[in-house]
Amino acid sequence: MDWTNLYQPRIATAEEAIRKVKSGDRIFLTGNVSIPSKLLAALVDYAPKLKDVEICHALTVGSADYVGPEMEGHLRVNTLFIGHNVRQAVQSGKADFTPVLLSEFPLLFKNDVLPVDVALIHVSPPDEHGFCSLGVEVGLTKSVASAAKLTIAEVNQQMPRTLGDSFIHVSKIDNLVPVDYPLPELPMGDGEPSEVVNKIAAYCAELIPDGATMQMGIGAIPDAVLKFLFDKKDLGVHTELFSDGVIDLVNAGVLTNAHKTLHPGKIVAGFILGTQRLYDWVDDNPLCEFHPTEYVNDPFVIAQNARQVAINAAIEIDLTGQVCADSIGPKLFSGVGGQLDFVYGASRSEGGVPIIALPSTAKGDEISRIVPMLNQGAGVVTTRNHVHFIVTEYGVADLYGKTIRQRARALIDIAHPKFRPELEKAAKELHYL
Ligand code: COA
């Protein structure tokens, strides 16, 4: 059947489409900078007519109306990664959090652990064959959109047409809502990196060999590292997400992907977070291949890249090497994301370099992030069995294959000098030293 015959009858306004949501439904909301904000606003307006609707998503940006107190009994958020806009609601018990590895996020929905009634997604206009690109968020959305009983898409003139395994055919979309607005921006880091972040980034860069394939996690440090790589040769990218930093490395001829052992010549990713410059750059750009996250983040896929480097951040680390990255004590802060997927994938890659990078202190040097024991209630994201390199502004600790005694020594040596005596004392009391 000619797809253009399907298209016209499926066009709806956001308000019309949202009326198909029923009480008791589970909604999947595509997220990151792909948030379908017209559909979300229509859902918030319609919510008083609904009871007990669950809305599942990962990181979202923008308005938190849908998690406000007036939604109680109508809409309840179940987030699988805690972003800024829902953090307060999760921490006060007004919204739910489901911990899951990013590599397994789509599988929860696809395999009916969390069956989806309605998927709200955001796509580019269809091409001549009727395929819409999932644009800036392919990884978490592709499989879930196909698994949902009902799929409603905003079709945005300004959604870039990204390439790869990134398309959905209009025949698979029940309602199409035409929109035309710019995507929200989420640059990594607030302006220029601090001196501490630059020092950490420079140490990370020393660990990165020519021909490495890079993953950059979320936060200021991973993106800052890119600025220290201009003297490297033939780097590549295989990552769940990337940001604006890659463009300059490509333009400088450093990021060629030439020595990648999997998908040579291509940047492979699940989604992007950044500015309009990045969104324009990925549009119809055959250098970038987007894939579902259950593929990109599968540690055994990652491991097929030789010299895979993983750079992720942390909140604190104990002297045995347990890395907390998703909570501040018992206060849930974010989620595992792809950290463990990439730490383990890089660990299994030939010549791989898994790095956890963090400033030695928090709260204006009041708190050491290297601690004898994790804060009570802190969540372990990277276990002490998985951990390899730890980097602070004071240097690098290589924990892999090291005893607890060696780990404690190496970590104290890269702690802030003002905390080293008390860490040493605690390590002795714990019989680590
Ligand atoms: N004790 C108390 N507060 C702490 C702390 C500690 N040990 N460590 C950090 N904090 C506070 C900071 O002061 C900051 O507070 P503020 O927002 O009020 O300024 C906040 O926690 C965030 O810390 P910061 O180091 O600035 O975060 P970041 O933006 O660089 O991100 C992570 C670091 C770990 C939070 C982030 O990488 C993350 O969420 N990771 C999840 C797992 C992951 O890496 N996944 C891969 C990518 S999806």
CSV table of C-alpha atoms and ligand atoms in Angstrom, one decimal:
chain,number,residue,atom,x,y,z
A,1,MET,CA,0.0,0.0,0.0
A,2,ASP,CA,1.2,3.5,-0.8
A,3,TRP,CA,2.2,5.0,2.5
A,4,THR,CA,0.9,8.4,1.6
A,5,ASN,CA,-2.6,7.0,1.7
A,6,LEU,CA,-2.0,6.1,5.4
A,7,TYR,CA,-0.5,9.4,6.4
A,8,GLN,CA,-3.4,11.8,5.9
A,9,PRO,CA,-6.0,9.9,7.9
A,10,ARG,CA,-3.6,9.5,10.8
A,11,ILE,CA,-2.9,13.2,11.3
A,12,ALA,CA,-4.3,14.5,14.5
A,13,THR,CA,-3.8,17.4,16.9
A,14,ALA,CA,-2.0,16.7,20.1
A,15,GLU,CA,-5.3,17.1,22.0
A,16,GLU,CA,-7.1,14.6,19.8
A,17,ALA,CA,-4.3,12.1,19.9
A,18,ILE,CA,-4.0,12.3,23.7
A,19,ARG,CA,-7.7,11.5,24.2
A,20,LYS,CA,-6.8,7.9,23.3
A,21,VAL,CA,-5.0,7.5,26.6
A,22,LYS,CA,-7.2,5.5,29.1
A,23,SER,CA,-7.2,5.3,32.9
A,24,GLY,CA,-4.8,2.6,34.1
A,25,ASP,CA,-2.6,2.9,31.0
A,26,ARG,CA,1.2,2.7,31.0
A,27,ILE,CA,2.7,5.4,28.8
A,28,PHE,CA,6.3,5.4,27.5
A,29,LEU,CA,7.6,8.9,26.9
A,30,THR,CA,10.6,9.4,24.7
A,31,GLY,CA,13.1,11.6,26.4
A,32,ASN,CA,16.5,13.3,26.5
A,33,VAL,CA,16.3,16.3,24.1
A,34,SER,CA,13.6,14.5,22.1
A,35,ILE,CA,10.8,15.2,24.6
A,36,PRO,CA,7.5,15.6,22.6
A,37,SER,CA,6.5,18.7,24.5
A,38,LYS,CA,3.2,19.4,22.7
A,39,LEU,CA,1.9,15.9,23.5
A,40,LEU,CA,3.2,16.1,27.0
A,41,ALA,CA,1.4,19.5,27.5
A,42,ALA,CA,-1.8,18.0,26.1
A,43,LEU,CA,-1.5,15.0,28.5
A,44,VAL,CA,-1.1,17.3,31.4
A,45,ASP,CA,-4.3,19.2,30.4
A,46,TYR,CA,-6.2,16.0,29.9
A,47,ALA,CA,-4.8,14.3,33.1
A,48,PRO,CA,-7.8,15.4,35.4
A,49,LYS,CA,-10.0,13.1,33.3
A,50,LEU,CA,-7.6,10.1,33.8
A,51,LYS,CA,-6.9,7.9,36.8
A,52,ASP,CA,-3.8,6.0,37.6
A,53,VAL,CA,-1.8,6.5,34.5
A,54,GLU,CA,1.9,5.6,34.7
A,55,ILE,CA,4.4,7.5,32.7
A,56,CYS,CA,7.8,5.8,32.1
A,57,HIS,CA,10.8,7.5,30.8
A,58,ALA,CA,14.6,8.0,31.2
A,59,LEU,CA,16.2,11.5,31.3
A,60,THR,CA,13.9,14.2,30.3
A,61,VAL,CA,14.5,17.9,30.0
A,62,GLY,CA,12.1,20.9,30.3
A,63,SER,CA,8.9,21.3,32.2
A,64,ALA,CA,8.1,19.2,35.2
A,65,ASP,CA,4.3,20.0,35.1
A,66,TYR,CA,3.6,16.3,34.6
A,67,VAL,CA,5.1,15.5,38.0
A,68,GLY,CA,3.5,18.3,39.9
A,69,PRO,CA,1.3,17.8,43.0
A,70,GLU,CA,-2.0,18.4,41.0
A,71,MET,CA,-1.2,15.2,39.0
A,72,GLU,CA,-1.6,13.0,42.1
A,73,GLY,CA,-4.0,10.1,41.4
A,74,HIS,CA,-4.0,11.0,37.7
A,75,LEU,CA,-0.5,10.7,36.4
A,76,ARG,CA,2.5,9.1,38.2
A,77,VAL,CA,6.0,9.2,37.0
A,78,ASN,CA,8.2,6.0,36.9
A,79,THR,CA,11.6,7.2,35.8
A,80,LEU,CA,14.4,4.9,34.9
A,81,PHE,CA,17.0,7.7,35.1
A,82,ILE,CA,16.5,10.7,37.4
A,83,GLY,CA,17.0,14.0,35.7
A,84,HIS,CA,16.9,17.5,37.3
A,85,ASN,CA,13.2,18.1,36.6
A,86,VAL,CA,11.9,15.0,38.4
A,87,ARG,CA,14.6,14.7,41.1
A,88,GLN,CA,12.7,16.5,43.9
A,89,ALA,CA,9.5,14.4,43.2
A,90,VAL,CA,11.5,11.1,43.4
A,91,GLN,CA,13.4,12.2,46.5
A,92,SER,CA,10.1,13.1,48.2
A,93,GLY,CA,8.3,9.9,47.2
A,94,LYS,CA,6.0,11.6,44.8
A,95,ALA,CA,7.5,9.8,41.8
A,96,ASP,CA,9.0,6.3,41.3
A,97,PHE,CA,12.4,5.2,40.2
A,98,THR,CA,13.2,1.9,38.6
A,99,PRO,CA,17.0,1.1,38.6
A,100,VAL,CA,18.1,-0.7,35.3
A,101,LEU,CA,21.2,-0.9,33.2
A,102,LEU,CA,20.8,1.3,30.1
A,103,SER,CA,21.6,-1.7,27.9
A,104,GLU,CA,18.5,-3.4,29.3
A,105,PHE,CA,16.1,-0.4,29.5
A,106,PRO,CA,14.4,-1.1,26.1
A,107,LEU,CA,14.2,-4.8,26.9
A,108,LEU,CA,12.0,-4.1,30.0
A,109,PHE,CA,9.3,-2.8,27.6
A,110,LYS,CA,10.0,-5.0,24.6
A,111,ASN,CA,9.9,-8.2,26.7
A,112,ASP,CA,6.7,-7.1,28.5
A,113,VAL,CA,8.2,-6.8,32.0
A,114,LEU,CA,6.7,-3.3,31.7
A,115,PRO,CA,4.0,-3.7,29.0
A,116,VAL,CA,3.4,-0.4,27.2
A,117,ASP,CA,-0.1,0.8,26.2
A,118,VAL,CA,0.9,4.1,24.6
A,119,ALA,CA,4.2,5.3,23.3
A,120,LEU,CA,4.7,9.1,22.9
A,121,ILE,CA,7.5,9.7,20.4
A,122,HIS,CA,9.1,12.4,18.4
A,123,VAL,CA,10.2,12.0,14.8
A,124,SER,CA,11.4,13.7,11.6
A,125,PRO,CA,9.1,14.1,8.6
A,126,PRO,CA,8.8,11.0,6.5
A,127,ASP,CA,11.2,10.5,3.6
A,128,GLU,CA,10.0,9.5,0.1
A,129,HIS,CA,9.6,5.8,1.3
A,130,GLY,CA,7.5,6.7,4.4
A,131,PHE,CA,10.3,6.3,7.0
A,132,CYS,CA,10.6,8.8,9.8
A,133,SER,CA,13.9,9.1,11.7
A,134,LEU,CA,13.8,9.0,15.4
A,135,GLY,CA,16.4,11.8,15.3
A,136,VAL,CA,18.3,12.8,18.4
A,137,GLU,CA,16.9,9.9,20.5
A,138,VAL,CA,17.0,6.5,18.8
A,139,GLY,CA,18.6,4.3,21.5
A,140,LEU,CA,15.8,4.0,24.1
A,141,THR,CA,12.9,4.6,21.8
A,142,LYS,CA,13.3,2.4,18.7
A,143,SER,CA,12.2,-0.9,20.2
A,144,VAL,CA,9.7,0.5,22.7
A,145,ALA,CA,7.8,2.4,19.9
A,146,SER,CA,7.4,-0.9,18.1
A,147,ALA,CA,6.3,-2.8,21.3
A,148,ALA,CA,3.6,-0.3,22.3
A,149,LYS,CA,-0.1,-1.1,21.6
A,150,LEU,CA,-0.6,2.5,20.4
A,151,THR,CA,2.2,4.8,19.1
A,152,ILE,CA,1.6,8.6,18.8
A,153,ALA,CA,4.4,10.7,17.2
A,154,GLU,CA,5.0,14.4,17.0
A,155,VAL,CA,6.4,14.9,13.5
A,156,ASN,CA,8.7,17.8,13.8
A,157,GLN,CA,10.0,19.8,10.8
A,158,GLN,CA,13.1,20.6,13.0
A,159,MET,CA,13.9,17.1,14.1
A,160,PRO,CA,17.2,16.1,12.4
A,161,ARG,CA,17.1,13.0,10.1
A,162,THR,CA,19.7,10.8,11.8
A,163,LEU,CA,20.9,7.7,10.0
A,164,GLY,CA,21.5,4.1,11.1
A,165,ASP,CA,19.0,1.7,12.6
A,166,SER,CA,17.1,4.9,13.4
A,167,PHE,CA,13.8,4.8,11.4
A,168,ILE,CA,10.2,4.0,12.0
A,169,HIS,CA,7.7,3.6,9.1
A,170,VAL,CA,4.5,5.7,9.2
A,171,SER,CA,2.5,2.5,9.0
A,172,LYS,CA,3.8,1.7,12.5
A,173,ILE,CA,2.5,5.0,13.9
A,174,ASP,CA,-1.1,5.3,14.8
A,175,ASN,CA,-1.3,9.1,15.1
A,176,LEU,CA,0.9,11.7,13.6
A,177,VAL,CA,0.9,15.2,15.1
A,178,PRO,CA,2.6,17.8,12.9
A,179,VAL,CA,4.7,20.3,14.8
A,180,ASP,CA,7.5,22.8,14.0
A,181,TYR,CA,9.6,24.0,16.9
A,182,PRO,CA,13.3,23.9,17.8
A,183,LEU,CA,14.5,21.1,20.1
A,184,PRO,CA,15.6,22.0,23.6
A,185,GLU,CA,19.3,22.4,24.2
A,186,LEU,CA,21.3,20.6,26.9
A,187,PRO,CA,25.0,21.5,26.6
A,188,MET,CA,27.4,19.4,28.7
A,189,GLY,CA,29.1,21.5,31.5
A,190,ASP,CA,28.2,25.0,32.4
A,191,GLY,CA,30.5,27.2,30.3
A,192,GLU,CA,34.2,26.8,30.5
A,193,PRO,CA,35.4,23.8,32.5
A,194,SER,CA,37.0,24.7,35.9
A,195,GLU,CA,40.7,24.3,36.6
A,196,VAL,CA,40.0,21.0,38.5
A,197,VAL,CA,38.0,19.6,35.6
A,198,ASN,CA,40.7,20.6,33.2
A,199,LYS,CA,43.4,18.8,35.3
A,200,ILE,CA,41.3,15.7,35.5
A,201,ALA,CA,40.6,15.8,31.8
A,202,ALA,CA,44.4,16.1,31.1
A,203,TYR,CA,45.1,13.0,33.2
A,204,CYS,CA,42.4,11.1,31.4
A,205,ALA,CA,43.9,12.1,28.0
A,206,GLU,CA,47.2,10.6,29.0
A,207,LEU,CA,45.5,7.2,29.3
A,208,ILE,CA,44.0,7.4,25.9
A,209,PRO,CA,46.0,5.7,23.1
A,210,ASP,CA,46.0,6.7,19.4
A,211,GLY,CA,43.3,4.7,17.6
A,212,ALA,CA,41.1,4.5,20.7
A,213,THR,CA,37.3,4.2,20.5
A,214,MET,CA,35.7,6.6,22.9
A,215,GLN,CA,32.6,6.6,25.2
A,216,MET,CA,31.8,9.7,27.1
A,217,GLY,CA,29.3,9.5,29.9
A,218,ILE,CA,27.2,12.3,31.4
A,219,GLY,CA,28.5,15.3,33.3
A,220,ALA,CA,31.1,18.0,32.8
A,221,ILE,CA,34.3,15.8,32.9
A,222,PRO,CA,33.7,13.4,30.0
A,223,ASP,CA,33.0,16.2,27.5
A,224,ALA,CA,36.0,18.2,28.8
A,225,VAL,CA,38.3,15.3,28.0
A,226,LEU,CA,37.6,15.8,24.3
A,227,LYS,CA,39.3,19.2,24.4
A,228,PHE,CA,42.6,17.5,25.4
A,229,LEU,CA,42.7,15.0,22.5
A,230,PHE,CA,43.7,17.3,19.6
A,231,ASP,CA,47.2,15.7,19.5
A,232,LYS,CA,45.9,12.2,19.2
A,233,LYS,CA,45.5,10.2,16.0
A,234,ASP,CA,42.6,8.3,14.5
A,235,LEU,CA,40.2,8.2,17.4
A,236,GLY,CA,36.8,6.7,17.0
A,237,VAL,CA,33.5,6.9,18.9
A,238,HIS,CA,31.2,4.1,20.2
A,239,THR,CA,29.0,5.6,23.0
A,240,GLU,CA,25.5,5.8,24.3
A,241,LEU,CA,25.6,9.6,23.9
A,242,PHE,CA,27.7,12.3,22.6
A,243,SER,CA,27.7,16.1,22.6
A,244,ASP,CA,29.0,19.1,20.7
A,245,GLY,CA,32.6,18.3,21.6
A,246,VAL,CA,33.0,15.7,18.9
A,247,ILE,CA,32.4,18.1,16.0
A,248,ASP,CA,35.7,20.0,16.5
A,249,LEU,CA,37.6,16.7,16.8
A,250,VAL,CA,36.1,15.6,13.5
A,251,ASN,CA,36.9,18.9,11.8
A,252,ALA,CA,40.5,18.7,13.1
A,253,GLY,CA,41.0,15.3,11.5
A,254,VAL,CA,41.5,13.6,14.9
A,255,LEU,CA,38.3,11.7,15.1
A,256,THR,CA,38.4,9.6,11.9
A,257,ASN,CA,37.0,6.3,13.2
A,258,ALA,CA,39.6,4.7,10.8
A,259,HIS,CA,41.0,2.2,13.3
A,260,LYS,CA,37.7,1.0,14.8
A,261,THR,CA,37.4,-2.7,14.8
A,262,LEU,CA,33.6,-2.6,14.8
A,263,HIS,CA,31.7,-0.2,12.4
A,264,PRO,CA,35.0,1.3,11.1
A,265,GLY,CA,34.6,4.8,9.7
A,266,LYS,CA,31.4,5.5,11.7
A,267,ILE,CA,30.5,7.2,15.0
A,268,VAL,CA,28.1,4.8,16.7
A,269,ALA,CA,25.7,6.1,19.4
A,270,GLY,CA,22.2,5.8,20.8
A,271,PHE,CA,21.4,9.5,21.3
A,272,ILE,CA,22.8,13.0,21.6
A,273,LEU,CA,22.6,15.9,24.1
A,274,GLY,CA,23.8,19.3,23.1
A,275,THR,CA,23.1,22.5,21.2
A,276,GLN,CA,21.5,23.4,17.8
A,277,ARG,CA,25.0,23.3,16.3
A,278,LEU,CA,25.1,19.5,17.0
A,279,TYR,CA,21.5,18.9,15.9
A,280,ASP,CA,22.3,20.5,12.5
A,281,TRP,CA,25.6,18.6,12.3
A,282,VAL,CA,24.0,15.1,12.7
A,283,ASP,CA,21.2,15.9,10.2
A,284,ASP,CA,21.6,13.5,7.2
A,285,ASN,CA,25.2,12.9,8.3
A,286,PRO,CA,26.4,9.5,7.2
A,287,LEU,CA,29.3,9.7,9.5
A,288,CYS,CA,27.0,9.0,12.4
A,289,GLU,CA,25.1,5.7,12.9
A,290,PHE,CA,22.4,5.6,15.6
A,291,HIS,CA,21.3,2.2,17.0
A,292,PRO,CA,19.1,0.9,19.7
A,293,THR,CA,20.7,1.0,23.2
A,294,GLU,CA,20.3,-2.7,23.7
A,295,TYR,CA,22.9,-3.0,20.9
A,296,VAL,CA,25.1,0.0,21.5
A,297,ASN,CA,25.4,-0.6,25.3
A,298,ASP,CA,25.7,-4.4,25.2
A,299,PRO,CA,29.1,-5.0,26.9
A,300,PHE,CA,29.9,-7.8,24.5
A,301,VAL,CA,29.2,-5.5,21.5
A,302,ILE,CA,31.3,-2.7,23.1
A,303,ALA,CA,34.1,-5.2,23.8
A,304,GLN,CA,34.4,-5.9,20.0
A,305,ASN,CA,36.0,-2.5,19.7
A,306,ALA,CA,39.7,-2.7,20.4
A,307,ARG,CA,41.1,0.1,22.6
A,308,GLN,CA,37.6,1.0,23.9
A,309,VAL,CA,37.9,3.9,26.3
A,310,ALA,CA,35.1,4.6,28.8
A,311,ILE,CA,35.0,7.9,30.7
A,312,ASN,CA,32.4,8.2,33.4
A,313,ALA,CA,32.0,10.4,36.5
A,314,ALA,CA,31.2,9.6,40.1
A,315,ILE,CA,29.9,11.0,43.3
A,316,GLU,CA,32.2,9.1,45.7
A,317,ILE,CA,34.4,6.1,45.8
A,318,ASP,CA,35.5,4.0,48.8
A,319,LEU,CA,39.0,2.8,49.5
A,320,THR,CA,38.2,-0.7,48.2
A,321,GLY,CA,37.1,0.8,44.8
A,322,GLN,CA,33.3,0.7,45.1
A,323,VAL,CA,31.9,3.6,42.9
A,324,CYS,CA,28.8,5.5,43.9
A,325,ALA,CA,27.4,7.5,41.0
A,326,ASP,CA,23.6,7.5,41.3
A,327,SER,CA,22.9,8.8,44.8
A,328,ILE,CA,24.1,11.1,47.5
A,329,GLY,CA,23.9,8.8,50.5
A,330,PRO,CA,20.3,7.5,50.4
A,331,LYS,CA,19.1,10.4,48.2
A,332,LEU,CA,18.6,9.1,44.7
A,333,PHE,CA,20.3,11.4,42.3
A,334,SER,CA,20.5,9.9,38.8
A,335,GLY,CA,20.9,6.2,37.8
A,336,VAL,CA,23.4,3.7,36.5
A,337,GLY,CA,22.9,4.9,32.9
A,338,GLY,CA,25.5,3.3,30.7
A,339,GLN,CA,28.3,3.5,33.2
A,340,LEU,CA,28.6,-0.2,34.1
A,341,ASP,CA,27.8,-1.3,30.5
A,342,PHE,CA,30.8,0.7,29.3
A,343,VAL,CA,33.1,0.0,32.2
A,344,TYR,CA,32.6,-3.7,31.7
A,345,GLY,CA,32.7,-3.5,27.9
A,346,ALA,CA,35.9,-1.5,27.9
A,347,SER,CA,37.3,-4.0,30.4
A,348,ARG,CA,36.7,-6.9,28.0
A,349,SER,CA,38.0,-4.9,25.0
A,350,GLU,CA,41.6,-5.6,23.8
A,351,GLY,CA,43.6,-2.7,25.1
A,352,GLY,CA,40.5,-1.2,26.6
A,353,VAL,CA,40.7,1.7,29.2
A,354,PRO,CA,37.8,2.0,31.6
A,355,ILE,CA,38.1,5.3,33.5
A,356,ILE,CA,36.1,6.8,36.4
A,357,ALA,CA,36.9,10.4,36.8
A,358,LEU,CA,35.9,12.6,39.7
A,359,PRO,CA,37.0,15.7,41.5
A,360,SER,CA,38.7,14.8,44.8
A,361,THR,CA,36.2,16.9,46.8
A,362,ALA,CA,32.7,18.2,46.8
A,363,LYS,CA,30.9,21.2,48.4
A,364,GLY,CA,33.8,23.7,48.1
A,365,ASP,CA,36.4,21.2,49.4
A,366,GLU,CA,34.4,20.5,52.5
A,367,ILE,CA,33.8,16.8,51.6
A,368,SER,CA,36.3,14.2,50.3
A,369,ARG,CA,34.8,12.2,47.5
A,370,ILE,CA,37.4,9.5,48.3
A,371,VAL,CA,36.0,7.9,51.5
A,372,PRO,CA,36.9,5.0,53.8
A,373,MET,CA,33.4,3.7,53.5
A,374,LEU,CA,30.6,4.9,51.2
A,375,ASN,CA,28.0,7.1,52.8
A,376,GLN,CA,25.2,5.1,54.4
A,377,GLY,CA,22.6,4.4,51.7
A,378,ALA,CA,24.9,5.2,48.8
A,379,GLY,CA,24.3,3.2,45.6
A,380,VAL,CA,27.1,1.2,44.0
A,381,VAL,CA,27.1,1.7,40.3
A,382,THR,CA,30.5,0.3,39.4
A,383,THR,CA,31.5,-2.5,41.7
A,384,ARG,CA,35.0,-3.0,43.1
A,385,ASN,CA,35.2,-6.1,40.8
A,386,HIS,CA,34.6,-4.0,37.7
A,387,VAL,CA,36.7,-0.9,38.5
A,388,HIS,CA,39.9,-0.1,36.7
A,389,PHE,CA,41.3,3.5,36.5
A,390,ILE,CA,40.3,6.3,38.9
A,391,VAL,CA,41.3,9.8,38.0
A,392,THR,CA,41.2,12.9,40.2
A,393,GLU,CA,43.0,16.3,39.8
A,394,TYR,CA,45.8,14.7,41.8
A,395,GLY,CA,46.5,11.9,39.4
A,396,VAL,CA,45.6,8.4,38.3
A,397,ALA,CA,45.0,5.2,40.5
A,398,ASP,CA,45.0,1.9,38.6
A,399,LEU,CA,43.0,-0.5,40.8
A,400,TYR,CA,42.5,-3.4,38.5
A,401,GLY,CA,44.1,-6.6,39.8
A,402,LYS,CA,45.2,-4.8,42.9
A,403,THR,CA,44.7,-5.9,46.5
A,404,ILE,CA,42.6,-3.9,48.9
A,405,ARG,CA,45.8,-2.7,50.5
A,406,GLN,CA,47.2,-1.5,47.2
A,407,ARG,CA,43.9,0.1,46.3
A,408,ALA,CA,43.6,2.0,49.5
A,409,ARG,CA,47.2,3.3,49.1
A,410,ALA,CA,46.7,4.4,45.5
A,411,LEU,CA,43.4,6.1,46.2
A,412,ILE,CA,44.8,8.0,49.3
A,413,ASP,CA,47.6,9.2,47.0
A,414,ILE,CA,45.1,10.9,44.6
A,415,ALA,CA,42.8,12.3,47.4
A,416,HIS,CA,42.9,16.0,48.3
A,417,PRO,CA,46.0,16.5,50.4
A,418,LYS,CA,43.9,17.9,53.3
A,419,PHE,CA,42.0,14.6,53.6
A,420,ARG,CA,45.0,12.2,53.2
A,421,PRO,CA,45.9,12.0,57.0
A,422,GLU,CA,42.4,11.1,58.1
A,423,LEU,CA,42.0,8.6,55.2
A,424,GLU,CA,45.2,7.0,56.1
A,425,LYS,CA,44.1,6.7,59.8
A,426,ALA,CA,40.7,5.2,58.8
A,427,ALA,CA,42.4,2.8,56.4
A,428,LYS,CA,44.6,1.5,59.2
A,429,GLU,CA,41.6,1.1,61.6
A,430,LEU,CA,39.8,-0.9,58.9
A,431,HIS,CA,43.0,-3.0,58.4
A,432,TYR,CA,43.2,-2.0,54.8
A,433,LEU,CA,46.7,-0.7,55.3
B,1,COA,N1,28.7,14.4,48.7
B,1,COA,C1,27.7,15.4,48.7
B,1,COA,N2,27.4,16.0,47.5
B,1,COA,C2,28.0,15.6,46.4
B,1,COA,C3,29.0,14.6,46.4
B,1,COA,C4,29.4,14.0,47.6
B,1,COA,N3,30.3,13.1,47.7
B,1,COA,N4,29.5,14.5,45.1
B,1,COA,C5,28.7,15.3,44.4
B,1,COA,N5,27.9,16.0,45.1
B,1,COA,C6,26.9,17.0,44.7
B,1,COA,C7,27.6,18.1,44.0
B,1,COA,O1,28.0,19.1,44.9
B,1,COA,C8,26.6,18.6,43.0
B,1,COA,O2,25.6,19.4,43.8
B,1,COA,P1,25.0,20.7,43.1
B,1,COA,O3,24.2,20.2,41.9
B,1,COA,O4,24.2,21.2,44.2
B,1,COA,O5,26.2,21.6,42.7
B,1,COA,C9,25.9,17.4,42.6
B,1,COA,O6,26.1,16.4,43.6
B,1,COA,C10,26.4,16.8,41.3
B,1,COA,O7,27.8,16.6,41.4
B,1,COA,P2,28.8,16.8,40.1
B,1,COA,O8,30.0,16.2,40.4
B,1,COA,O9,28.8,18.3,39.8
B,1,COA,O10,28.0,16.1,39.0
B,1,COA,P3,28.2,16.0,37.4
B,1,COA,O11,27.2,16.8,36.7
B,1,COA,O12,29.7,16.1,37.0
B,1,COA,O13,27.8,14.4,37.2
B,1,COA,C11,27.4,12.3,38.2
B,1,COA,C12,28.4,13.4,38.0
B,1,COA,C13,28.1,11.1,38.8
B,1,COA,C14,26.2,12.7,39.1
B,1,COA,C15,26.8,11.9,36.8
B,1,COA,O14,27.9,11.5,36.0
B,1,COA,C16,25.8,10.8,36.8
B,1,COA,O15,24.6,11.0,37.1
B,1,COA,N6,26.2,9.6,36.5
B,1,COA,C17,25.3,8.4,36.5
B,1,COA,C18,26.0,7.2,36.0
B,1,COA,C19,26.7,7.4,34.8
B,1,COA,O16,27.9,7.8,34.8
B,1,COA,N7,26.2,7.0,33.6
B,1,COA,C20,26.8,7.1,32.3
B,1,COA,C21,26.1,8.1,31.5
B,1,COA,S1,24.3,7.9,31.3
